[in-house]
GROMACS .gro file of C-alpha atoms in nm:
model
  247
    1MET     CA    1  -0.155   1.368  -0.102
    2ARG     CA    2  -0.373   1.406  -0.410
    3LYS     CA    3  -0.118   1.636  -0.573
    4GLN     CA    4   0.159   1.380  -0.517
    5HIS     CA    5  -0.061   1.106  -0.659
    6ARG     CA    6  -0.141   1.314  -0.971
    7LYS     CA    7   0.229   1.374  -1.034
    8LEU     CA    8   0.348   1.017  -0.976
    9TYR     CA    9   0.066   0.807  -1.118
   10PRO     CA   10   0.116   0.880  -1.493
   11PHE     CA   11   0.481   0.780  -1.468
   12PHE     CA   12   0.432   0.456  -1.276
   13GLU     CA   13   0.125   0.353  -1.475
   14LYS     CA   14   0.360   0.287  -1.769
   15VAL     CA   15   0.577   0.063  -1.551
   16PHE     CA   16   0.303  -0.164  -1.417
   17ILE     CA   17   0.220  -0.493  -1.590
   18ALA     CA   18  -0.109  -0.523  -1.777
   19ASP     CA   19  -0.251  -0.772  -1.528
   20SER     CA   20  -0.220  -0.558  -1.216
   21TYR     CA   21  -0.571  -0.424  -1.153
   22SER     CA   22  -0.599  -0.240  -0.821
   23CYS     CA   23  -0.634   0.137  -0.788
   24GLN     CA   24  -0.564   0.219  -1.153
   25ILE     CA   25  -0.764   0.425  -1.400
   26GLY     CA   26  -0.974   0.207  -1.630
   27LYS     CA   27  -0.919  -0.109  -1.426
   28GLY     CA   28  -1.075  -0.247  -1.107
   29THR     CA   29  -1.233  -0.572  -0.987
   30HIS     CA   30  -1.477  -0.610  -1.279
   31ARG     CA   31  -1.202  -0.593  -1.541
   32ALA     CA   32  -0.988  -0.828  -1.333
   33ILE     CA   33  -1.271  -1.085  -1.328
   34ILE     CA   34  -1.317  -1.054  -1.706
   35ARG     CA   35  -0.944  -1.117  -1.751
   36PHE     CA   36  -0.961  -1.410  -1.508
   37ASN     CA   37  -1.234  -1.574  -1.716
   38LYS     CA   38  -1.039  -1.510  -2.037
   39PHE     CA   39  -0.734  -1.678  -1.886
   40TYR     CA   40  -0.949  -1.974  -1.784
   41ARG     CA   41  -1.072  -2.021  -2.140
   42GLN     CA   42  -0.718  -2.000  -2.275
   43ALA     CA   43  -0.567  -2.233  -2.016
   44SER     CA   44  -0.848  -2.487  -2.057
   45LYS     CA   45  -0.835  -2.470  -2.437
   46ASN     CA   46  -1.205  -2.375  -2.432
   47ASN     CA   47  -1.302  -2.625  -2.160
   48ARG     CA   48  -1.109  -2.919  -2.303
   49HIS     CA   49  -0.870  -2.940  -2.004
   50THR     CA   50  -0.908  -2.913  -1.628
   51VAL     CA   51  -0.775  -2.582  -1.498
   52TRP     CA   52  -0.627  -2.537  -1.153
   53VAL     CA   53  -0.602  -2.202  -0.975
   54LEU     CA   54  -0.341  -2.113  -0.714
   55LYS     CA   55  -0.471  -1.826  -0.503
   56CYS     CA   56  -0.254  -1.644  -0.248
   57ASP     CA   57  -0.291  -1.358  -0.005
   58ILE     CA   58  -0.026  -1.158   0.182
   59ARG     CA   59  -0.041  -1.145   0.561
   60LYS     CA   60  -0.117  -0.794   0.697
   61PHE     CA   61  -0.021  -0.640   0.364
   62PHE     CA   62  -0.058  -0.265   0.421
   63ALA     CA   63   0.082  -0.285   0.775
   64SER     CA   64   0.385  -0.482   0.652
   65ILE     CA   65   0.515  -0.250   0.379
   66ASP     CA   66   0.879  -0.181   0.465
   67HIS     CA   67   0.963   0.190   0.433
   68LYS     CA   68   1.331   0.136   0.354
   69VAL     CA   69   1.253  -0.115   0.079
   70LEU     CA   70   0.985   0.114  -0.065
   71LEU     CA   71   1.222   0.411  -0.073
   72GLU     CA   72   1.489   0.200  -0.246
   73ILE     CA   73   1.237   0.098  -0.511
   74LEU     CA   74   1.125   0.458  -0.563
   75ALA     CA   75   1.491   0.571  -0.591
   76SER     CA   76   1.546   0.318  -0.869
   77TYR     CA   77   1.287   0.508  -1.077
   78ILE     CA   78   1.320   0.867  -0.956
   79SER     CA   79   1.651   1.053  -0.983
   80ASP     CA   80   1.535   1.390  -0.843
   81LYS     CA   81   1.669   1.410  -0.485
   82ASN     CA   82   1.415   1.674  -0.383
   83ILE     CA   83   1.123   1.455  -0.485
   84LEU     CA   84   1.275   1.157  -0.304
   85TRP     CA   85   1.327   1.369   0.009
   86LEU     CA   86   0.960   1.472   0.003
   87LEU     CA   87   0.842   1.114  -0.052
   88GLU     CA   88   1.060   0.998   0.236
   89ARG     CA   89   0.897   1.254   0.467
   90VAL     CA   90   0.551   1.133   0.360
   91ILE     CA   91   0.635   0.763   0.395
   92GLU     CA   92   0.808   0.797   0.731
   93SER     CA   93   0.504   0.978   0.873
   94PHE     CA   94   0.324   0.640   0.857
   95ASN     CA   95   0.393   0.381   1.127
   96PHE     CA   96   0.179   0.091   1.241
   97GLU     CA   97   0.270  -0.210   1.456
   98ARG     CA   98   0.643  -0.161   1.401
   99GLU     CA   99   0.850   0.149   1.332
  100GLY     CA  100   0.947   0.178   0.967
  101ARG     CA  101   0.658  -0.038   0.852
  102GLY     CA  102   0.307   0.025   0.722
  103LEU     CA  103   0.096   0.241   0.493
  104PRO     CA  104  -0.260   0.360   0.560
  105LEU     CA  105  -0.561   0.202   0.392
  106GLY     CA  106  -0.781   0.417   0.169
  107ASN     CA  107  -0.515   0.679   0.096
  108LEU     CA  108  -0.458   0.745  -0.277
  109THR     CA  109  -0.083   0.794  -0.241
  110SER     CA  110  -0.038   0.485  -0.025
  111GLN     CA  111  -0.238   0.279  -0.274
  112LEU     CA  112   0.000   0.393  -0.547
  113PHE     CA  113   0.299   0.314  -0.325
  114CYS     CA  114   0.161  -0.037  -0.270
  115ASN     CA  115   0.133  -0.092  -0.645
  116VAL     CA  116   0.490   0.033  -0.689
  117TYR     CA  117   0.601  -0.203  -0.413
  118MET     CA  118   0.418  -0.506  -0.554
  119ASN     CA  119   0.530  -0.424  -0.908
  120GLU     CA  120   0.865  -0.574  -0.806
  121PHE     CA  121   0.682  -0.900  -0.744
  122ASP     CA  122   0.480  -0.868  -1.066
  123GLN     CA  123   0.799  -0.828  -1.269
  124PHE     CA  124   0.952  -1.131  -1.095
  125VAL     CA  125   0.644  -1.338  -1.175
  126LYS     CA  126   0.633  -1.239  -1.541
  127HIS     CA  127   1.006  -1.233  -1.623
  128ARG     CA  128   1.165  -1.483  -1.384
  129LEU     CA  129   0.885  -1.732  -1.322
  130LYS     CA  130   0.751  -1.681  -1.677
  131ALA     CA  131   0.393  -1.716  -1.549
  132LYS     CA  132   0.156  -1.674  -1.842
  133TYR     CA  133  -0.174  -1.668  -1.652
  134TYR     CA  134  -0.128  -1.439  -1.351
  135ILE     CA  135  -0.350  -1.163  -1.211
  136ARG     CA  136  -0.299  -0.942  -0.907
  137TYR     CA  137  -0.540  -0.711  -0.729
  138ALA     CA  138  -0.369  -0.539  -0.432
  139ASP     CA  139  -0.241  -0.830  -0.218
  140ASP     CA  140  -0.468  -1.096  -0.376
  141PHE     CA  141  -0.316  -1.281  -0.668
  142VAL     CA  142  -0.386  -1.593  -0.872
  143PHE     CA  143  -0.204  -1.822  -1.112
  144LEU     CA  144  -0.394  -2.049  -1.354
  145SER     CA  145  -0.260  -2.367  -1.511
  146SER     CA  146  -0.370  -2.706  -1.639
  147ASP     CA  147  -0.071  -2.851  -1.449
  148ARG     CA  148  -0.134  -2.868  -1.074
  149ASN     CA  149   0.226  -2.966  -0.993
  150SER     CA  150   0.361  -2.656  -1.166
  151LEU     CA  151   0.145  -2.444  -0.938
  152LEU     CA  152   0.263  -2.629  -0.628
  153ALA     CA  153   0.620  -2.563  -0.737
  154LEU     CA  154   0.551  -2.188  -0.750
  155ILE     CA  155   0.460  -2.155  -0.382
  156PRO     CA  156   0.814  -2.177  -0.230
  157LYS     CA  157   0.953  -1.951  -0.504
  158VAL     CA  158   0.683  -1.689  -0.449
  159SER     CA  159   0.724  -1.710  -0.072
  160ALA     CA  160   1.103  -1.674  -0.089
  161PHE     CA  161   1.090  -1.369  -0.317
  162LEU     CA  162   0.831  -1.192  -0.102
  163ASP     CA  163   1.029  -1.262   0.214
  164GLU     CA  164   1.377  -1.186   0.086
  165GLN     CA  165   1.307  -0.892  -0.146
  166LEU     CA  166   0.996  -0.726  -0.001
  167LYS     CA  167   0.990  -0.845   0.362
  168LEU     CA  168   0.637  -0.977   0.316
  169SER     CA  169   0.492  -1.317   0.395
  170LEU     CA  170   0.211  -1.525   0.248
  171HIS     CA  171  -0.089  -1.580   0.472
  172PRO     CA  172  -0.065  -1.955   0.545
  173ASP     CA  173  -0.443  -1.991   0.581
  174LYS     CA  174  -0.515  -1.821   0.250
  175ILE     CA  175  -0.314  -2.031   0.008
  176PHE     CA  176  -0.516  -2.282  -0.188
  177ILE     CA  177  -0.523  -2.470  -0.516
  178ARG     CA  178  -0.864  -2.555  -0.658
  179THR     CA  179  -1.018  -2.639  -0.990
  180MET     CA  180  -1.248  -2.396  -1.162
  181ALA     CA  181  -1.511  -2.672  -1.165
  182SER     CA  182  -1.515  -2.669  -0.783
  183GLY     CA  183  -1.535  -2.289  -0.761
  184VAL     CA  184  -1.262  -2.031  -0.699
  185ASP     CA  185  -1.326  -1.746  -0.456
  186PHE     CA  186  -1.165  -1.435  -0.609
  187LEU     CA  187  -1.249  -1.065  -0.574
  188GLY     CA  188  -1.590  -1.110  -0.414
  189TRP     CA  189  -1.714  -1.380  -0.652
  190VAL     CA  190  -1.703  -1.758  -0.651
  191ASN     CA  191  -1.595  -1.834  -1.008
  192PHE     CA  192  -1.690  -2.156  -1.186
  193SER     CA  193  -1.617  -2.285  -1.535
  194HIS     CA  194  -1.931  -2.137  -1.690
  195HIS     CA  195  -2.067  -1.890  -1.435
  196ARG     CA  196  -1.995  -1.701  -1.114
  197VAL     CA  197  -2.198  -1.632  -0.800
  198LEU     CA  198  -2.164  -1.363  -0.537
  199ARG     CA  199  -1.964  -1.464  -0.232
  200ASN     CA  200  -2.173  -1.489   0.088
  201VAL     CA  201  -1.960  -1.230   0.269
  202THR     CA  202  -2.006  -0.986  -0.022
  203LYS     CA  203  -2.379  -1.053  -0.020
  204ARG     CA  204  -2.410  -0.984   0.354
  205ARG     CA  205  -2.208  -0.665   0.320
  206MET     CA  206  -2.432  -0.551   0.036
  207PHE     CA  207  -2.754  -0.602   0.231
  208LYS     CA  208  -2.603  -0.429   0.533
  209GLY     CA  209  -2.511  -0.133   0.313
  210ILE     CA  210  -2.866  -0.108   0.179
  211ARG     CA  211  -3.012  -0.113   0.532
  212GLN     CA  212  -2.776   0.163   0.642
  213ARG     CA  213  -2.824   0.381   0.333
  214SER     CA  214  -3.155   0.312   0.159
  215LYS     CA  215  -3.093   0.566  -0.116
  216ASN     CA  216  -3.135   0.524  -0.491
  217GLU     CA  217  -2.760   0.577  -0.552
  218THR     CA  218  -2.685   0.289  -0.313
  219LEU     CA  219  -2.939   0.069  -0.489
  220GLN     CA  220  -2.799   0.145  -0.834
  221SER     CA  221  -2.444   0.078  -0.715
  222TYR     CA  222  -2.535  -0.268  -0.587
  223LEU     CA  223  -2.747  -0.349  -0.889
  224GLY     CA  224  -2.442  -0.267  -1.100
  225LEU     CA  225  -2.237  -0.505  -0.887
  226VAL     CA  226  -2.476  -0.800  -0.913
  227SER     CA  227  -2.521  -0.750  -1.288
  228HIS     CA  228  -2.178  -0.905  -1.343
  229GLY     CA  229  -2.277  -1.257  -1.237
  230ASN     CA  230  -2.554  -1.515  -1.206
  231THR     CA  231  -2.755  -1.324  -0.949
  232PHE     CA  232  -3.121  -1.311  -1.057
  233LYS     CA  233  -3.250  -1.416  -0.712
  234ILE     CA  234  -3.018  -1.177  -0.528
  235LYS     CA  235  -3.128  -0.892  -0.756
  236GLN     CA  236  -3.490  -0.962  -0.660
  237GLU     CA  237  -3.396  -0.970  -0.289
  238VAL     CA  238  -3.213  -0.637  -0.324
  239LEU     CA  239  -3.513  -0.476  -0.497
  240ASN     CA  240  -3.754  -0.616  -0.238
  241LEU     CA  241  -3.543  -0.495   0.055
  242TYR     CA  242  -3.500  -0.151  -0.097
  243GLY     CA  243  -3.875  -0.134  -0.160
  244LEU     CA  244  -3.951  -0.213   0.204
  245LEU     CA  245  -3.701   0.039   0.339
  246ALA     CA  246  -3.787   0.315   0.094
  247GLY     CA  247  -4.160   0.262   0.143
   0.00000   0.00000   0.00000
C-alpha cells in the first residue's frame, strides 16, 4: 500500500486544487483553518461586511465511494493498463455495506483515492460554480460569501453533482449556513470573526487521550493543538491534568 501511495501521490498532488487540505504533504487542518480565516477577511473586506458560511458534510463518505466511478476517474489520468489492473485489484478488495462500494479509513492509499475522487467535485466547484472562497478537508467543505442567497443557491447544484457524478449524498443534518459572528464549527474549532475556540467534542477527546496516555509526547501534541486558538484556560487544565496523572 505504501509503495502504491509513493508512486501515485506525486502525480496527483499536481492535479489537486490549492484549497484541498486532507492527507497531503505540507497541508492539514491547521493550514486549512489559516486559509479559512484569510478567506473570511477577504470576503468581509476586513470586517466591513457580514460573512455567511455554508458548511456541508457527505453521508457515510468512505463507505459510499463507488469503485466503478473511482476506476473511471483513475483511468482518465493513467494510461498504463498494468497499473490500472493492479489498482482495480486493490480497490475491489474493499467492500463495506454494499458490494462495489467503500474504502477503509486510515489507509494511506485509500486516503489518496478519496482525494482523487473528490477532486472531481473540487474542479466542478472551482470551474463550473466559480466559487472563490471554498475549502475542503476530506468530506467536510465550506463556502464563504457575503451573499446568503448565493450560498442557498449552491446547495441543490452541489447535491445534484455529488449524486449524479459521484454517487454520494449530502448529510441532511449537517448542512448549515451561519455567520462568522455566530460561530462556525469547522475542523475541530468554533470559528468567530476575531478568534476561535476548541469544539467541546475535540476538548473531551483530548482529555480522554491524556488520561489514556499520560506521556510527555501526548502532552506536547495537545499543547501544539491548543496553541492555534484562544485556549489559555484549556491549556492550564491540560497541564494540571497531566501533572496529576504524571505525579
